[in-house]
Coordinates of N, CA and C and ligand atoms in Angstrom, one line a residue:
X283 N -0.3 21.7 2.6 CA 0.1 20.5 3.4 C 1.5 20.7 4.1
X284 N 1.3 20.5 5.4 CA 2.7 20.5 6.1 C 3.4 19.4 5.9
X285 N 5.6 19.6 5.6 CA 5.9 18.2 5.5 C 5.9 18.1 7.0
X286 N 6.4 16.6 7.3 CA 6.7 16.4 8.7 C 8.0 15.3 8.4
X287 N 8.7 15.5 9.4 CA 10.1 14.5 9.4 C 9.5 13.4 10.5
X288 N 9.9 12.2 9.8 CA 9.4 10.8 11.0 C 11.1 10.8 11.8
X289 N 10.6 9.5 12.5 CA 11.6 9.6 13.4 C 13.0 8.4 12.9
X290 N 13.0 8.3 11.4 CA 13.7 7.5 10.7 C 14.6 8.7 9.6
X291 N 14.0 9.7 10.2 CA 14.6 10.5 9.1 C 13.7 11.2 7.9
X292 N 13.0 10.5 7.6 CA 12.4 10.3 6.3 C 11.0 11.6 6.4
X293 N 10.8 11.8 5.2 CA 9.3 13.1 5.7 C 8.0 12.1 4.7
X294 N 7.2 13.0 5.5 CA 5.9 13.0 4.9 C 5.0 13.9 5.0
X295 N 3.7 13.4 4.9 CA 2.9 15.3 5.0 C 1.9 15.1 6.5
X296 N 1.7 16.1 6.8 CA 0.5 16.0 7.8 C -1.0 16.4 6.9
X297 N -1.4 15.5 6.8 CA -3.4 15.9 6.2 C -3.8 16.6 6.8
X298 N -4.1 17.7 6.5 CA -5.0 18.8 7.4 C -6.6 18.2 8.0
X299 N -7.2 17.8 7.2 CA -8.4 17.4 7.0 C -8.8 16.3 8.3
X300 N -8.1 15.2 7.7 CA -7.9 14.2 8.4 C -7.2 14.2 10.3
X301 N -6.6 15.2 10.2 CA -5.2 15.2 10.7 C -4.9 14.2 11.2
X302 N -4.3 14.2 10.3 CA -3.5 12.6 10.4 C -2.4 12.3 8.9
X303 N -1.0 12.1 9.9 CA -0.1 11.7 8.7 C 0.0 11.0 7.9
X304 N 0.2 10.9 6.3 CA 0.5 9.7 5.5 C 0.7 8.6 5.8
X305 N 2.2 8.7 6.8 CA 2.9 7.4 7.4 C 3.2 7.9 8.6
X306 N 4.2 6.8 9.3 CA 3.5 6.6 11.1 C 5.0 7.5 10.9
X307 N 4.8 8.2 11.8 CA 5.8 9.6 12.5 C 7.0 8.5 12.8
X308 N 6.8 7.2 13.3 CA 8.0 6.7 14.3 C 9.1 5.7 13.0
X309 N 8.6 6.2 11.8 CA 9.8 6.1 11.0 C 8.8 5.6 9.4
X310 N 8.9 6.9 8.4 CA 8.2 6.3 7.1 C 8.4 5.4 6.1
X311 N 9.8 5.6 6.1 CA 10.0 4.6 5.1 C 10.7 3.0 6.3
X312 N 10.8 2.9 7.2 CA 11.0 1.9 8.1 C 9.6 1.2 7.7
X313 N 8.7 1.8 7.9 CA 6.9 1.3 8.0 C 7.1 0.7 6.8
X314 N 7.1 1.1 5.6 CA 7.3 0.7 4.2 C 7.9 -0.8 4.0
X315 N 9.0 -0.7 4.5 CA 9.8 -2.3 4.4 C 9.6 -2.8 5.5
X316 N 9.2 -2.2 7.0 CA 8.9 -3.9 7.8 C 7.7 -3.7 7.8
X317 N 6.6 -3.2 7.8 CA 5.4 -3.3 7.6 C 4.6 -3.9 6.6
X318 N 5.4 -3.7 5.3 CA 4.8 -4.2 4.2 C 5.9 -5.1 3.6
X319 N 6.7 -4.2 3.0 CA 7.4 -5.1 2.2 C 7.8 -6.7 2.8
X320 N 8.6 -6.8 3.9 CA 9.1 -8.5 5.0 C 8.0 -9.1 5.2
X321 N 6.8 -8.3 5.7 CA 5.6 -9.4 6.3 C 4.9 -9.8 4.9
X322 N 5.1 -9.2 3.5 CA 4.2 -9.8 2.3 C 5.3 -10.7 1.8
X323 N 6.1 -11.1 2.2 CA 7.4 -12.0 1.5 C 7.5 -11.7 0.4
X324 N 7.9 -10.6 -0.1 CA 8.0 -9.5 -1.2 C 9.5 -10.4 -1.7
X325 N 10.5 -10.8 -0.9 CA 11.6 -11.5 -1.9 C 11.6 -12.5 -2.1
X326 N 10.8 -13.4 -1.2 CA 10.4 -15.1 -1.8 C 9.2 -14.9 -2.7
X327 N 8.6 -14.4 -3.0 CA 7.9 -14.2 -4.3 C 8.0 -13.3 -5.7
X328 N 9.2 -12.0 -5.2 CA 9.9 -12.2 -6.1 C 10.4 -13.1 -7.1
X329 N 11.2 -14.3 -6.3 CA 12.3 -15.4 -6.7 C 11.7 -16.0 -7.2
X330 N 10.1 -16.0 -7.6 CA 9.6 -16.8 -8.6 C 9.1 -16.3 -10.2
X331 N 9.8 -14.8 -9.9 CA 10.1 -14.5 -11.2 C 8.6 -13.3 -11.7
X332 N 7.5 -13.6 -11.0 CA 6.6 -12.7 -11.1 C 5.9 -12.2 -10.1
X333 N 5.7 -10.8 -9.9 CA 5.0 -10.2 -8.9 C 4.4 -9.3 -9.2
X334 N 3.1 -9.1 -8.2 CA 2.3 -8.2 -8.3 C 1.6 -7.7 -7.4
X335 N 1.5 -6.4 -7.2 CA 1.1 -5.6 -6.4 C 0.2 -4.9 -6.1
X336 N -0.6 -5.1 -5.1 CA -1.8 -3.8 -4.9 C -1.8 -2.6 -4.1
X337 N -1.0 -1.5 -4.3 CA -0.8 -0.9 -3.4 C -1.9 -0.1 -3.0
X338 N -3.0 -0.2 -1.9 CA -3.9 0.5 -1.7 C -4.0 1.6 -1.0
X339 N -4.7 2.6 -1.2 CA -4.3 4.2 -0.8 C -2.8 4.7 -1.0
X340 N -2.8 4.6 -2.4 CA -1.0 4.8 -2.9 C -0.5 5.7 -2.4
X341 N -0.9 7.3 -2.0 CA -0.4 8.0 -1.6 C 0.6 8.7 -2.6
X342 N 1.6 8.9 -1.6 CA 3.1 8.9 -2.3 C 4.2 7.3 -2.9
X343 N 3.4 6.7 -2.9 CA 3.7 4.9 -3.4 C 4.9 4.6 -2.2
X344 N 5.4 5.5 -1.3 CA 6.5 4.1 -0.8 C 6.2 2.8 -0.2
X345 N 5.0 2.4 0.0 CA 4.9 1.0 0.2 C 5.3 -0.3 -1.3
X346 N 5.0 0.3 -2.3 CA 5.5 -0.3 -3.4 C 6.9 -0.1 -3.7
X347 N 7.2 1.0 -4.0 CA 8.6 1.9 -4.5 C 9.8 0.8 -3.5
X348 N 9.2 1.0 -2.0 CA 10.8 0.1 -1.2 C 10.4 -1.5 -1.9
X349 N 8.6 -2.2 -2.0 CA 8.8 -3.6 -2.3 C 9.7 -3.6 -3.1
X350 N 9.4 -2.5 -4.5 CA 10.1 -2.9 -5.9 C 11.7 -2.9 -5.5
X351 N 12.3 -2.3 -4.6 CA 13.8 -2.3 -3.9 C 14.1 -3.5 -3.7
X352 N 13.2 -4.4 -3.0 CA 13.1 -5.5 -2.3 C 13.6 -6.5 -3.4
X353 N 12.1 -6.6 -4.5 CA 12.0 -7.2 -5.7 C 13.4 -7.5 -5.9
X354 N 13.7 -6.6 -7.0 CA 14.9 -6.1 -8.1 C 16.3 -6.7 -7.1
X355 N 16.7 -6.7 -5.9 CA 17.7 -7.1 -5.1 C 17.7 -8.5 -5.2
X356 N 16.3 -9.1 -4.9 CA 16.3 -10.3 -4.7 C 16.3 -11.2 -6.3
X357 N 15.7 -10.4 -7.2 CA 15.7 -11.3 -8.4 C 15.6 -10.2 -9.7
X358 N 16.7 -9.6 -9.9 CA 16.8 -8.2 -11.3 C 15.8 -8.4 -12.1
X359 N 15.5 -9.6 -12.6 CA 15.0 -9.9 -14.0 C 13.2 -10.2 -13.7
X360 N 12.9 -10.1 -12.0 CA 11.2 -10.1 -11.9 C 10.7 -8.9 -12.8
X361 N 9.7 -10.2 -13.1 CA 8.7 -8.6 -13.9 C 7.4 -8.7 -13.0
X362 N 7.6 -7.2 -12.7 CA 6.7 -6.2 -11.6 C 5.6 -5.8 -12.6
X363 N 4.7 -6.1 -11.2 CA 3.6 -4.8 -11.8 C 2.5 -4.7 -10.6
X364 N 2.9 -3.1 -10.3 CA 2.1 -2.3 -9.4 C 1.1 -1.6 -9.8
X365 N -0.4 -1.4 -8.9 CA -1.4 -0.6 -9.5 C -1.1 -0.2 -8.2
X366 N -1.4 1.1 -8.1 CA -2.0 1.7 -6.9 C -3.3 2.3 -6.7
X367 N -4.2 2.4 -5.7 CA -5.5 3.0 -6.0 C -5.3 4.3 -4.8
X368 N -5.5 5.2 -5.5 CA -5.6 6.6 -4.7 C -6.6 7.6 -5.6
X369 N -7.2 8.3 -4.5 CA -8.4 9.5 -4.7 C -8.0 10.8 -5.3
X370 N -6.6 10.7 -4.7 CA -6.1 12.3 -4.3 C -5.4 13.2 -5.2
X371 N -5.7 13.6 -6.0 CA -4.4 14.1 -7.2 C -3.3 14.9 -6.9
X372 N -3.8 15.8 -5.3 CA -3.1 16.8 -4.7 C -1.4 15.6 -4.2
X373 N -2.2 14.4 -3.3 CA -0.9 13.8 -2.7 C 0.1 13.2 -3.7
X374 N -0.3 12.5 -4.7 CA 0.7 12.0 -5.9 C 1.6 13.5 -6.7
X375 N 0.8 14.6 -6.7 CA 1.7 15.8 -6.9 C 2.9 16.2 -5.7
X376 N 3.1 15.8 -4.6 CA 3.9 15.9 -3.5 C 5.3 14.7 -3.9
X377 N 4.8 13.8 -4.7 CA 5.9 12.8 -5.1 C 7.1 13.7 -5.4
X378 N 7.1 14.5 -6.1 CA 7.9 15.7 -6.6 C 8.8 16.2 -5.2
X379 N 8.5 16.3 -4.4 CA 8.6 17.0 -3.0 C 9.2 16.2 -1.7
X380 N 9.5 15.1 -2.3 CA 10.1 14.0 -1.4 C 10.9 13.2 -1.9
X381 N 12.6 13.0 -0.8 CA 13.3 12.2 -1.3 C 13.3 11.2 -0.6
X382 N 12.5 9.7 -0.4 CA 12.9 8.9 0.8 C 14.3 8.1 0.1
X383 N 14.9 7.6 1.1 CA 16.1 6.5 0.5 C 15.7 5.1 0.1
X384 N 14.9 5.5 -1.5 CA 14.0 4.1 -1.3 C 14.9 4.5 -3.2
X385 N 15.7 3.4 -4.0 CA 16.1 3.6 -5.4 C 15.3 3.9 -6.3
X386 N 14.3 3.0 -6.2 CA 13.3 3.0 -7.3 C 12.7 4.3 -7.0
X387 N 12.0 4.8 -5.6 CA 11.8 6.5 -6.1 C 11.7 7.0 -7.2
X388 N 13.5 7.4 -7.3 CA 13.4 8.0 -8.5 C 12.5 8.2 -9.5
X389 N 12.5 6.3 -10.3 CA 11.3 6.5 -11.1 C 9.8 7.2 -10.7
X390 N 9.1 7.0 -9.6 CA 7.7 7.5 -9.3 C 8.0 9.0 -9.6
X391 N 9.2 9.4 -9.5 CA 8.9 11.0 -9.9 C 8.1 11.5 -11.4
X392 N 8.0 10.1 -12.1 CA 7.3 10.5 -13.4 C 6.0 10.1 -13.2
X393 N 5.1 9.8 -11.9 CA 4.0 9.8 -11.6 C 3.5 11.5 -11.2
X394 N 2.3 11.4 -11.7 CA 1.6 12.7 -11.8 C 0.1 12.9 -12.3
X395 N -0.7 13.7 -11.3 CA -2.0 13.5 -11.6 C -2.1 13.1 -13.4
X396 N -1.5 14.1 -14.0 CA -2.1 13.5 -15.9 C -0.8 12.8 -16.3
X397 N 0.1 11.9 -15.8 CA 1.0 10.3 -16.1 C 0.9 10.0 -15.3
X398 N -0.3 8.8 -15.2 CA -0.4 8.0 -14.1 C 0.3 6.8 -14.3
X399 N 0.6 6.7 -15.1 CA 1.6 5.2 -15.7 C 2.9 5.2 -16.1
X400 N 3.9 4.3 -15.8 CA 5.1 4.3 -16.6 C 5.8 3.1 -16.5
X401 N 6.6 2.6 -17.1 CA 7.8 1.1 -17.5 C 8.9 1.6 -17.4
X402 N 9.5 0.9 -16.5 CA 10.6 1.7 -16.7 C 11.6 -0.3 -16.2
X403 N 11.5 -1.0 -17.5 CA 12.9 -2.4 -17.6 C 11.5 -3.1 -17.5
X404 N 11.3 -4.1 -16.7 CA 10.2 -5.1 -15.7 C 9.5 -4.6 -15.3
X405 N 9.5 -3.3 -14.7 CA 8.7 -3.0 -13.6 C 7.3 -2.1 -14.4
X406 N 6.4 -2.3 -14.4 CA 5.2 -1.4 -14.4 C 4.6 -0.6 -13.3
X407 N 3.9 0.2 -13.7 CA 3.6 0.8 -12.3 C 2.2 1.7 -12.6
X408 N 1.5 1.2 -12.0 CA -0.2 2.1 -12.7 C -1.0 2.7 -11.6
X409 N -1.4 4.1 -11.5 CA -2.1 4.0 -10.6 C -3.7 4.5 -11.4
X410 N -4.5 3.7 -10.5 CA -6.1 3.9 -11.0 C -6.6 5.4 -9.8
X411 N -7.0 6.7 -10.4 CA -6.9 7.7 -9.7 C -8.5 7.6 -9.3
X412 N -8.8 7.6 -8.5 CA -10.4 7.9 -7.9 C -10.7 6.7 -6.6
X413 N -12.1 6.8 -6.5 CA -12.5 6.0 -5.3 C -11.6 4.8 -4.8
X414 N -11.1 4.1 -4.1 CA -10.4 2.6 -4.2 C -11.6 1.8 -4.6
X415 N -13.3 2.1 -4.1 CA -13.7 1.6 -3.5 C -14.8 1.4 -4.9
X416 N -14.1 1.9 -5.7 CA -14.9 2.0 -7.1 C -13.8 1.3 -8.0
X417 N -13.0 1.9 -8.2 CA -11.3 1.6 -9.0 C -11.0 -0.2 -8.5
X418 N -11.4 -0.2 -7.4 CA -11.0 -2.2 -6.8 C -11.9 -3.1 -8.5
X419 N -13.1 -2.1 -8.9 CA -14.0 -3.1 -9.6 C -13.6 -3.3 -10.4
X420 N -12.4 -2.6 -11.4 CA -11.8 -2.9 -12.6 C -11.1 -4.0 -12.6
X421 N -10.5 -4.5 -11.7 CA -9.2 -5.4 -11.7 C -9.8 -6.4 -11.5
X422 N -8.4 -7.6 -12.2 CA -8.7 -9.0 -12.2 C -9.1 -9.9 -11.3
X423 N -9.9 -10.8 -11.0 CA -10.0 -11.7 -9.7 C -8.5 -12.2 -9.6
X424 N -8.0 -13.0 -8.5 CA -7.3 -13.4 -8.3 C -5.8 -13.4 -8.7
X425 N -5.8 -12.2 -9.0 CA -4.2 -11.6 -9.6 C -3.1 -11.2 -8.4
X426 N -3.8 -10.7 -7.7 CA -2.5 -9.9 -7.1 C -1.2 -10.4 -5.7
X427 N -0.4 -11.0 -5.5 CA 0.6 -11.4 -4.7 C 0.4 -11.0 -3.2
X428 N 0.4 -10.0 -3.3 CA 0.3 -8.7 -2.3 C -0.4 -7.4 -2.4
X429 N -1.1 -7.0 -1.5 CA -1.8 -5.9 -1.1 C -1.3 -5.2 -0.1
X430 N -0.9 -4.1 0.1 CA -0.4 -3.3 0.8 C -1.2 -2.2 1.3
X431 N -2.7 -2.3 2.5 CA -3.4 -1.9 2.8 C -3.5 -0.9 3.4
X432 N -3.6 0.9 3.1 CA -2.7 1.7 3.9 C -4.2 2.7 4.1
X433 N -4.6 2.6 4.4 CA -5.9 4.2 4.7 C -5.8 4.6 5.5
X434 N -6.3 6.1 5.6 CA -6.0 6.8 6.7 C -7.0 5.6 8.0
X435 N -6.6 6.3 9.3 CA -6.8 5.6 10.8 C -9.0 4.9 10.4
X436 N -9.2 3.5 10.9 CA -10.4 3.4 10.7 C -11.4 4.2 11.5
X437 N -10.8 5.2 12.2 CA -12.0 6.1 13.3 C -12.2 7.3 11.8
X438 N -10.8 7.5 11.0 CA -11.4 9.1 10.3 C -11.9 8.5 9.1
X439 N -11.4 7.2 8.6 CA -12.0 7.2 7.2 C -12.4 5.5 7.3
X440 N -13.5 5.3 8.1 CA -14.3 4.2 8.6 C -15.0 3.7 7.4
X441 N -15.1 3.9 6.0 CA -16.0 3.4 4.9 C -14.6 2.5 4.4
X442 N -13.1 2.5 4.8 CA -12.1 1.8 3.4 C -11.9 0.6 4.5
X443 N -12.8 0.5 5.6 CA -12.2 -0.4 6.4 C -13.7 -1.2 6.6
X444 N -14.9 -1.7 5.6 CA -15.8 -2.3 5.7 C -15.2 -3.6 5.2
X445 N -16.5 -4.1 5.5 CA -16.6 -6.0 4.9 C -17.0 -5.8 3.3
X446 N -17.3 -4.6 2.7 CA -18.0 -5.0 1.7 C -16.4 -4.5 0.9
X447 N -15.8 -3.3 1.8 CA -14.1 -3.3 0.5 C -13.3 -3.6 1.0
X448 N -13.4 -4.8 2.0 CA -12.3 -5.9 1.9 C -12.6 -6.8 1.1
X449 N -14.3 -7.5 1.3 CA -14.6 -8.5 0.1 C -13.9 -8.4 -1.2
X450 N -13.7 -6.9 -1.5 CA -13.5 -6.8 -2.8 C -11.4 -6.6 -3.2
X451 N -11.0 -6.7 -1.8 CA -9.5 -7.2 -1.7 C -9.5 -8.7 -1.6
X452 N -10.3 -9.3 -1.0 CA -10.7 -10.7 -0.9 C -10.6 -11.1 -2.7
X453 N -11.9 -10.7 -3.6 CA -11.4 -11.0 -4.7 C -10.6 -10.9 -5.8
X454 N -9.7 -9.7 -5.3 CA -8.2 -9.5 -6.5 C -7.0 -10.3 -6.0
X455 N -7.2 -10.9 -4.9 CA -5.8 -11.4 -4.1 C -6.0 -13.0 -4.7
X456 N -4.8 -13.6 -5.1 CA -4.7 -15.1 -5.7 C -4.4 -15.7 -3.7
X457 N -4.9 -16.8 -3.7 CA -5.2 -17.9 -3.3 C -4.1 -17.8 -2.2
X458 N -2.5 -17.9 -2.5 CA -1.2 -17.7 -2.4 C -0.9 -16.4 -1.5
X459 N -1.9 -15.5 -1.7 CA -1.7 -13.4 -1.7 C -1.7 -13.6 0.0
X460 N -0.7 -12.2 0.1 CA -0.6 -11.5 1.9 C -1.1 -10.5 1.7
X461 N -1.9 -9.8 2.3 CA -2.7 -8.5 2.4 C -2.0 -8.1 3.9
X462 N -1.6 -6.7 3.9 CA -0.6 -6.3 5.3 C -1.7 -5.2 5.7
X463 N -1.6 -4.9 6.4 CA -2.1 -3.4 7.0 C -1.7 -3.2 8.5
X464 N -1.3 -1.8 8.5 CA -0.9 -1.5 10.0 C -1.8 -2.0 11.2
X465 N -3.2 -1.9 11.0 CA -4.0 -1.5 12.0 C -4.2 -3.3 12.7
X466 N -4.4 -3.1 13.9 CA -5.2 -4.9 14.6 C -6.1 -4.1 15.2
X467 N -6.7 -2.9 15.0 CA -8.1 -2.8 15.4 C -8.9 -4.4 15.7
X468 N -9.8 -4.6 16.3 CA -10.6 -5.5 16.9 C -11.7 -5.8 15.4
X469 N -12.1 -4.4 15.4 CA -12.9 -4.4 14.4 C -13.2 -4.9 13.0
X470 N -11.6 -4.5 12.8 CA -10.9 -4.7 11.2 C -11.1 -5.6 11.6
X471 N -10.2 -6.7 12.4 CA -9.7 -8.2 12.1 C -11.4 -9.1 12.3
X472 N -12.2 -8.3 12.9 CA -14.2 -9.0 13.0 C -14.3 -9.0 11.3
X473 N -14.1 -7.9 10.3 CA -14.4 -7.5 9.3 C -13.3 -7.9 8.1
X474 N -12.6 -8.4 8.7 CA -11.3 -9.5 7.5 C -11.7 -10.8 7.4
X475 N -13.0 -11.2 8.5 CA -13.3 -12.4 8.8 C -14.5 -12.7 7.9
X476 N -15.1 -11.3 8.4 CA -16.8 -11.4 7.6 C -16.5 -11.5 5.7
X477 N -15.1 -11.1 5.8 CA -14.9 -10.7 4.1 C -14.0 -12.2 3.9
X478 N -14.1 -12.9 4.6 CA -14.0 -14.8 4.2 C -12.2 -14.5 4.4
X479 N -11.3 -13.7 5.1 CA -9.4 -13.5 5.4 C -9.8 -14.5 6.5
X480 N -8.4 -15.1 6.5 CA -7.8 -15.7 7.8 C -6.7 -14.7 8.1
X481 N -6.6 -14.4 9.5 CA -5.8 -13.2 9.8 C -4.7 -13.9 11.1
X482 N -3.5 -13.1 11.1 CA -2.6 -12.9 12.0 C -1.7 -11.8 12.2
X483 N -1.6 -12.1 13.4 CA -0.6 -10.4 14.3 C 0.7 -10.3 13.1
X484 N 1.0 -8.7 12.2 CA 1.6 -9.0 11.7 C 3.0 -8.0 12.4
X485 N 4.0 -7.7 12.2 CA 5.2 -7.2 13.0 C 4.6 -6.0 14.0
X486 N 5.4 -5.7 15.0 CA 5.4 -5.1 16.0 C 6.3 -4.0 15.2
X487 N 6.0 -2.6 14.9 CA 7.0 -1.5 14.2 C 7.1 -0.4 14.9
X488 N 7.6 0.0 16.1 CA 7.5 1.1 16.1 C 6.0 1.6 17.0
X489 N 5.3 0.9 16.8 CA 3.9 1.3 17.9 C 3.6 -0.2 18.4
X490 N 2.7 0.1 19.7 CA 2.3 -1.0 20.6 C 2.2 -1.9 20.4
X491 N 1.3 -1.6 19.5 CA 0.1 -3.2 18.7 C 1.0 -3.8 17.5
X492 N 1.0 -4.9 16.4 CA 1.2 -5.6 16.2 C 0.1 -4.9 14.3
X493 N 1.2 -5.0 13.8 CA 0.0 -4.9 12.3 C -0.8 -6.4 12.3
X494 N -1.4 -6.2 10.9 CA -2.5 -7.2 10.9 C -2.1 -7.9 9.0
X495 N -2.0 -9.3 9.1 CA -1.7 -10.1 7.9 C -2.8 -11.0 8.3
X496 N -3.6 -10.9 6.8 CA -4.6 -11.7 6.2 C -4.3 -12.5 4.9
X497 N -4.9 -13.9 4.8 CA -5.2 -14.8 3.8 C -5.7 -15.0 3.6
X498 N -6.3 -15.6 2.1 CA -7.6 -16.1 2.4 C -7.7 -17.9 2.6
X499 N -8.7 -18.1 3.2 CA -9.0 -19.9 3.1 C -9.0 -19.9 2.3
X500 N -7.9 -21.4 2.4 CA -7.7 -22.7 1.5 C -8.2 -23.5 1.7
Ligands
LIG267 C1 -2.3 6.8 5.2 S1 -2.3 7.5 3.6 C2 -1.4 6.4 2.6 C3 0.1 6.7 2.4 C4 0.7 6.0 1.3 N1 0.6 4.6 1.4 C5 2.1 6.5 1.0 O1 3.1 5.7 1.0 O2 2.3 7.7 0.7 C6 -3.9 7.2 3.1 C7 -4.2 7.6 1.6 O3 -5.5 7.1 1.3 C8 -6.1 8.0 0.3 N2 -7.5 7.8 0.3 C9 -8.4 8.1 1.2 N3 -9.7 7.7 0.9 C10 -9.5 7.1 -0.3 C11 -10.4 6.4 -1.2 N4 -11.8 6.4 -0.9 N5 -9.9 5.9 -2.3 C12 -8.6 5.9 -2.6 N6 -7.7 6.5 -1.8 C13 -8.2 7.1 -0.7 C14 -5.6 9.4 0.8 O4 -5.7 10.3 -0.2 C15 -4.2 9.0 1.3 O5 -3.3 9.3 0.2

């Protein structure tokens, strides 16, 4: 896997397979906190003392790693808890191999295909290794705060972007929950609808379009 440097400084890898990068070239860890972390109000739901996180296609976790930055600033004493769901054993072995300017980092360096878990104060951090689309079935209904929706583009990996595995983000998200994802594909937001989300344009980062924040009806 090639690294590649985004345009924030920060690296990530290029997927051969896919070809297609981790995170958006026009800044990785930028993507991480205005993409996910500001549009899931990761510090006003901190400040109620409990949070929890779904970070989907964990990757190298920086969509969690900057929230928990976010968290911990806004309220020390929240107790965290992140699952991530990823396939890949090869890309969580790359955690090793990257330094973004994100604190909490650090800790994910004790993530590794065989320690997938660790505590380190409040914060938990778990990742479920295999399918998402299998791994979604273990978890509680209506638990999670935030979802931080990251798969590769819906043209290369068009199965993590159905109605049937959003339904199933539909039922781990509490009532209250922001589900972020970069893409406003037309299609996704037809298919956030069919999976019962109310959806809106979520920040403008660095590319054209506008990410995409979903809720569910109340
Ligand atoms: C765009 S990258 C996500 C980058 C990640 N959020 C980060 O901060 O490093 C997409 C990720 O989805 C993972 N993936 C692809 N298909 C998957 C599946 N069916 N289940 C779980 N993870 C999958 C890939 O291995 C890859 O790590």
């Amino acid at each position: 896997m090639k690294k590649v440097i985004t345009a924030d400084n920060t690296e990530t890898f290029l997927n051969e397979e896919v070809k297609e990068t981790y995170h958006s070239q026009t800044g990785a860890v930028e993507e991480a906190l205005k993409k996910y972390a500001i549009p899931c109000k990761i510090k006003e739901k901190a400040e109620t003392g409990t949070l929890r996180i779904l970070d989907v296609c964990f990757g190298m976790g920086y969509n969690s790693a900057m929230a928990i930055d976010v968290a911990l600033e806004a309220n020390p004493c929240c107790q965290i808890e992140v699952v991530g769901l990823e396939y890949d054993p090869e890309i969580v072995k790359k955690i090793q191999e990257v330094n973004p300017p994100i604190n909490f980092f650090q800790h994910y360096k004790q993530l590794t295909p065989t320690n997938l878990e660790f505590q380190k104060d409040n914060v938990k951090v778990k990742i479920l290794l295999g399918d998402a689309r299998e791994t979604v079935k273990q978890l509680s209904p209506e638990y999670f705060d935030a979802i931080f929706f990251d798969p590769f583009s819906p043209k290369t990996s068009p199965e993590m972007w159905t109605p049937d595995f959003l339904k199933g983000m539909w039922r781990v998200i509490k009532t209250t929950g922001i589900l972020a994802t970069y893409s406003c594909a037309r299609m996704i937001r037809e298919n956030l609808v069919k999976a019962d989300f109310l959806y809106d344009d979520g920040p403008i980062v660095g590319r054209r379009g506008p990410g995409t924040l979903a809720t569910k009806w109340v």
